[in-house]
Amino acid sequence: MHEGVVKKVWVKAVPWDAAAVAAAIESGADAVVVEEGRTAEVRRLGRIQTVAPDGDLRIGEDVVEVEIGGKADEEEALRLSRAKTVVVRCADWTIIPLENLIAQTRGLFAEVKNLDEALTAVRILEKGVDGIVLHAADPAQIRETVREARRVGERVELVTARVTGVERCGTGDRVCVDTCAALRLGAGLLAGESGGALLLVHSQSAERASAGLYPFRIDAGGARACVLLPGGATKPLSEVAAHEEALVVAHDGSAQRAIIGRVRIEKGPLLRVKAEAGGRPVTLILDDAETSRLVTPGGAAVSVRGLEKGTEILAHLRPAAASGCAGGR
């Protein structure tokens, strides 16, 4: 099952704080909250959405802030949430008001001061708020909070699959995806011949004898293979493009978004990996190369050339209705 969505993270720089805005831009935050008249200064630092009385999202029109001090404030936040994005702030920060609001509404943001508050807010009732507004001055704390809040925002359920066979299938087109992120060991993309059954394909962050490491790169599979994207959508690998977002999944099921920097389609010898998980077949055509690796339940990378019958690898199974692969442009 594909769970949750990546949380939105805004950084509040009120009063004006150029260092906080720069850290928000560098860390990939979704927006900065600033005072009226500061949007031009934000633009000089970089491209990012602004939330302000005169910003891209206008405070008072698109976004409202509600100080929660009692039940009446909770009811007002609920009323406003029907038409606007609501940012709630608690003078005495506790999870009780957020629990009440999360259970009854969507589009809710919580203002927080540090990483601990941010992680609590995005995990409450297993659903969490839809976004956080971080009001902190330390650039290092801003970068860490943005990274960690996004990491817990989306999870993918992984299961153990067992290899049933590996067969050569001639020469064809395979897709190499370069992301704008250094992937850690045990992480990669989920791809499969069917959109309903996918294998976790490891990045080139594992040691190999023939060349250096490329932790941003995944030899993801044959051109027609389906790849899982943020939000649970799938797309043929041949249609994935630079500047889109990929969903990077780790062996523990945690997931995060990564911008795609480049996609290359090249001809080469191919292998078809066949496996079984939960009584369902899981197959994927991959490049017949040392760099093509899958992920074991323990997070290790195993080359397709080293697969044997019974080798355990990680897979993701989706409902039968999701077995197709959206595509066609």
XYZ file of C-alpha atoms in Angstrom:
329
model
C 0.000 0.000 0.000
C 1.231 3.476 -0.866
C 0.751 5.728 2.141
C 0.587 9.455 2.714
C 1.890 12.356 0.725
C 5.040 14.391 1.028
C 4.430 17.204 3.486
C 4.715 20.837 2.466
C 7.356 22.829 4.335
C 7.273 26.616 4.548
C 9.914 28.695 6.326
C 8.822 31.830 8.159
C 11.250 34.747 7.931
C 9.329 37.355 9.961
C 10.953 39.694 10.872
C 12.998 39.669 7.667
C 15.890 37.194 7.787
C 17.873 36.805 4.560
C 19.872 33.860 5.938
C 16.677 31.946 6.767
C 15.296 32.615 3.279
C 18.554 31.461 1.675
C 18.494 28.252 3.760
C 14.878 27.640 2.742
C 15.773 27.971 -0.937
C 18.892 25.783 -0.613
C 17.025 23.016 1.232
C 14.138 22.872 -1.233
C 11.408 24.290 1.012
C 8.098 24.894 -0.760
C 7.641 28.545 0.254
C 8.804 31.327 2.549
C 6.506 33.443 4.700
C 7.646 37.080 4.680
C 6.381 40.555 5.467
C 4.699 42.762 2.910
C 7.149 44.342 0.476
C 9.812 41.633 0.802
C 8.944 39.512 -2.249
C 11.436 41.338 -4.488
C 14.235 40.644 -1.987
C 13.269 36.962 -1.945
C 13.439 36.888 -5.744
C 16.997 38.240 -5.648
C 18.040 35.313 -3.452
C 16.401 32.627 -5.596
C 13.205 31.114 -6.951
C 10.704 30.108 -4.299
C 7.016 30.746 -3.662
C 6.239 33.585 -1.250
C 3.460 33.759 1.328
C 2.779 37.390 2.249
C 0.058 40.057 2.031
C 1.439 40.780 -1.472
C 2.983 37.367 -2.170
C 2.255 34.504 -4.550
C -0.082 33.205 -1.844
C -1.742 36.119 -0.089
C -2.130 36.156 3.664
C -5.731 36.997 4.440
C -6.989 35.765 1.069
C -5.371 32.404 0.288
C -3.818 31.727 3.684
C -5.044 32.609 7.177
C -3.262 32.273 10.501
C -5.177 31.251 13.620
C -3.848 31.394 17.168
C -5.318 28.440 19.075
C -6.201 29.351 22.641
C -9.409 27.449 23.147
C -12.332 25.592 21.601
C -13.699 28.684 19.873
C -10.411 29.126 18.017
C -10.517 25.492 16.873
C -14.035 26.005 15.513
C -12.912 29.166 13.696
C -9.979 27.279 12.140
C -12.363 24.572 10.938
C -14.711 27.129 9.411
C -11.896 28.925 7.583
C -10.367 25.654 6.330
C -13.335 25.098 4.025
C -12.038 27.792 1.664
C -8.457 28.646 2.669
C -5.195 27.144 3.839
C -5.116 27.520 7.609
C -1.897 27.882 9.603
C -2.487 27.172 13.289
C -0.219 28.412 16.020
C -0.350 27.396 19.683
C 1.097 29.691 22.324
C 1.513 26.628 24.548
C 2.398 24.086 21.853
C 0.566 20.809 22.464
C -0.768 18.107 20.170
C -4.347 18.106 21.487
C -5.685 20.974 19.315
C -3.951 19.484 16.274
C -5.473 16.060 16.930
C -8.929 17.602 17.020
C -8.385 19.596 13.833
C -6.620 16.859 11.837
C -9.499 14.486 12.511
C -11.967 16.924 10.949
C -10.245 18.814 8.129
C -7.617 18.849 5.383
C -5.207 21.525 4.182
C -3.985 22.287 7.675
C -0.528 23.727 8.429
C 1.071 23.986 11.873
C 3.620 26.604 12.882
C 6.561 24.978 14.657
C 9.852 26.148 16.142
C 12.121 23.119 15.798
C 12.573 19.635 14.355
C 10.918 17.811 17.268
C 7.729 19.853 16.912
C 7.804 19.408 13.136
C 8.064 15.602 13.345
C 5.278 15.439 15.922
C 3.008 17.568 13.732
C 3.499 15.468 10.591
C 2.939 12.172 12.463
C -0.116 12.931 14.621
C -2.896 10.334 14.207
C -0.705 8.621 11.544
C -1.965 11.268 9.109
C -0.385 14.469 10.357
C -0.854 18.005 9.197
C -0.527 18.687 5.481
C 2.323 21.095 6.050
C 4.471 22.887 8.567
C 5.595 26.499 8.872
C 9.028 26.504 10.478
C 9.844 29.673 12.423
C 13.536 29.259 13.202
C 16.599 31.424 12.620
C 19.363 28.798 12.462
C 20.067 27.919 8.796
C 21.397 24.472 9.761
C 18.206 23.714 11.687
C 16.110 24.870 8.740
C 17.937 22.546 6.350
C 17.681 19.577 8.704
C 13.994 20.129 9.432
C 13.058 20.418 5.755
C 14.931 17.214 4.968
C 13.518 15.179 7.858
C 9.929 16.414 7.482
C 9.942 15.336 3.836
C 11.480 11.970 4.696
C 8.572 10.965 6.943
C 5.968 12.401 4.625
C 5.634 9.396 2.348
C 6.065 5.666 2.866
C 5.796 2.655 0.598
C 5.061 -0.841 1.856
C 7.746 -3.259 0.721
C 7.547 -7.075 0.765
C 10.069 -9.832 0.256
C 10.098 -11.428 -3.188
C 12.031 -14.539 -4.176
C 13.730 -14.857 -7.537
C 12.279 -17.663 -9.653
C 14.491 -17.185 -12.685
C 16.720 -14.900 -14.748
C 16.762 -15.082 -18.535
C 18.548 -13.217 -21.292
C 16.178 -11.504 -23.689
C 18.401 -9.972 -26.360
C 19.259 -6.343 -27.017
C 16.943 -3.414 -26.419
C 16.490 0.034 -24.945
C 17.071 0.573 -21.247
C 16.677 3.757 -19.219
C 19.271 5.342 -16.954
C 17.876 7.968 -14.549
C 20.165 10.574 -12.963
C 18.608 12.300 -9.943
C 19.678 15.527 -8.248
C 20.283 13.674 -4.976
C 23.021 11.442 -3.589
C 21.119 8.245 -2.779
C 22.187 6.292 0.274
C 22.807 2.543 0.317
C 19.627 0.495 0.138
C 17.669 3.100 -1.833
C 16.504 3.406 -5.408
C 13.441 3.430 -7.676
C 10.531 0.996 -7.860
C 10.014 -0.366 -11.376
C 8.332 -3.359 -12.971
C 6.836 -4.709 -16.188
C 3.441 -4.224 -14.540
C 2.376 -1.150 -12.594
C 0.932 -3.467 -9.952
C 4.127 -5.340 -9.043
C 7.448 -3.508 -8.830
C 11.011 -4.308 -7.782
C 13.284 -1.935 -5.863
C 16.188 -1.082 -8.200
C 19.329 0.079 -6.383
C 21.294 3.191 -7.283
C 24.955 3.093 -8.276
C 25.950 3.953 -4.699
C 27.222 0.415 -4.061
C 30.861 -0.532 -4.545
C 31.807 -1.900 -7.934
C 35.115 -2.923 -9.387
C 34.961 -1.356 -12.837
C 34.445 2.342 -12.055
C 33.704 4.965 -9.426
C 30.463 5.484 -7.554
C 27.516 7.409 -8.992
C 25.048 7.550 -6.057
C 22.663 9.786 -7.995
C 22.207 7.265 -10.857
C 19.836 4.321 -11.279
C 19.899 1.854 -14.194
C 16.160 1.628 -13.786
C 15.020 -0.884 -16.393
C 13.715 -1.447 -19.902
C 12.092 1.477 -21.689
C 8.556 0.110 -21.309
C 8.870 -0.671 -17.588
C 6.599 1.198 -15.183
C 8.150 3.384 -12.471
C 6.409 4.527 -9.290
C 6.198 8.318 -8.895
C 5.272 10.588 -5.970
C 1.622 10.358 -4.998
C 1.251 6.771 -6.191
C 1.155 7.420 -9.945
C 3.100 5.278 -12.423
C 4.608 6.121 -15.794
C 6.625 4.238 -18.429
C 10.336 4.855 -17.906
C 10.603 6.014 -21.522
C 8.309 8.944 -20.691
C 10.086 10.139 -17.559
C 11.779 13.489 -18.207
C 14.350 15.794 -16.644
C 12.996 18.275 -14.079
C 10.187 15.933 -13.059
C 10.161 14.387 -9.595
C 11.152 10.797 -8.870
C 10.146 8.848 -5.771
C 13.269 7.498 -4.092
C 12.456 4.573 -1.789
C 14.729 3.106 0.883
C 14.738 -0.544 1.997
C 12.825 0.392 5.178
C 9.952 1.833 3.111
C 10.734 5.496 3.777
C 10.474 7.616 0.658
C 11.383 11.091 -0.505
C 11.159 13.108 -3.681
C 14.176 13.841 -5.851
C 14.372 16.032 -8.930
C 15.402 14.169 -12.081
C 18.427 15.823 -13.680
C 18.830 13.679 -16.789
C 17.321 10.633 -18.470
C 19.268 8.557 -20.975
C 17.891 5.773 -23.167
C 20.575 3.494 -24.558
C 20.700 0.121 -26.318
C 22.315 -2.817 -24.632
C 21.958 -6.468 -23.653
C 18.999 -7.098 -21.346
C 18.013 -9.583 -18.658
C 14.529 -10.409 -17.438
C 14.305 -10.956 -13.688
C 11.382 -13.098 -12.605
C 10.292 -13.260 -8.978
C 7.312 -14.139 -6.821
C 5.848 -12.229 -3.868
C 2.624 -12.977 -2.024
C 1.626 -15.470 -4.684
C 1.994 -12.875 -7.452
C 4.609 -12.717 -10.224
C 6.943 -9.709 -10.235
C 9.081 -9.172 -13.333
C 11.433 -6.521 -14.658
C 13.751 -6.242 -17.647
C 17.093 -4.717 -16.660
C 20.417 -3.905 -18.267
C 22.706 -6.949 -18.283
C 25.460 -5.093 -16.461
C 27.259 -4.981 -13.132
C 25.606 -1.636 -12.407
C 22.096 -3.119 -12.516
C 21.298 -4.030 -8.938
C 18.273 -4.866 -6.853
C 17.834 -4.476 -3.078
C 17.730 -7.235 -0.470
C 15.481 -7.053 2.627
C 18.541 -6.055 4.660
C 19.294 -3.109 2.378
C 22.235 -4.600 0.479
C 22.657 -4.240 -3.264
C 22.730 -7.442 -5.327
C 23.799 -7.417 -8.981
C 21.447 -8.963 -11.524
C 24.406 -11.071 -12.607
C 24.575 -12.597 -9.139
C 20.896 -13.484 -8.801
C 20.017 -17.116 -8.228
C 16.755 -18.970 -7.782
C 15.546 -18.212 -4.267
C 17.486 -14.941 -3.838
C 15.423 -12.572 -1.691
C 14.820 -9.068 -3.018
C 12.393 -6.258 -2.194
C 9.160 -5.616 -4.082
C 6.080 -3.416 -3.848
C 2.649 -4.878 -4.627
C -0.306 -2.713 -5.580
C -4.016 -3.542 -5.973
C -5.035 -5.371 -9.148
C -6.754 -2.186 -10.354
C -3.347 -0.464 -10.403
C -1.696 -3.060 -12.622
C -1.693 -0.781 -15.646
C 0.913 1.879 -16.331
C -0.286 5.391 -17.140
C 1.427 6.960 -20.102
C 1.130 8.309 -23.609
C 1.857 11.913 -24.364
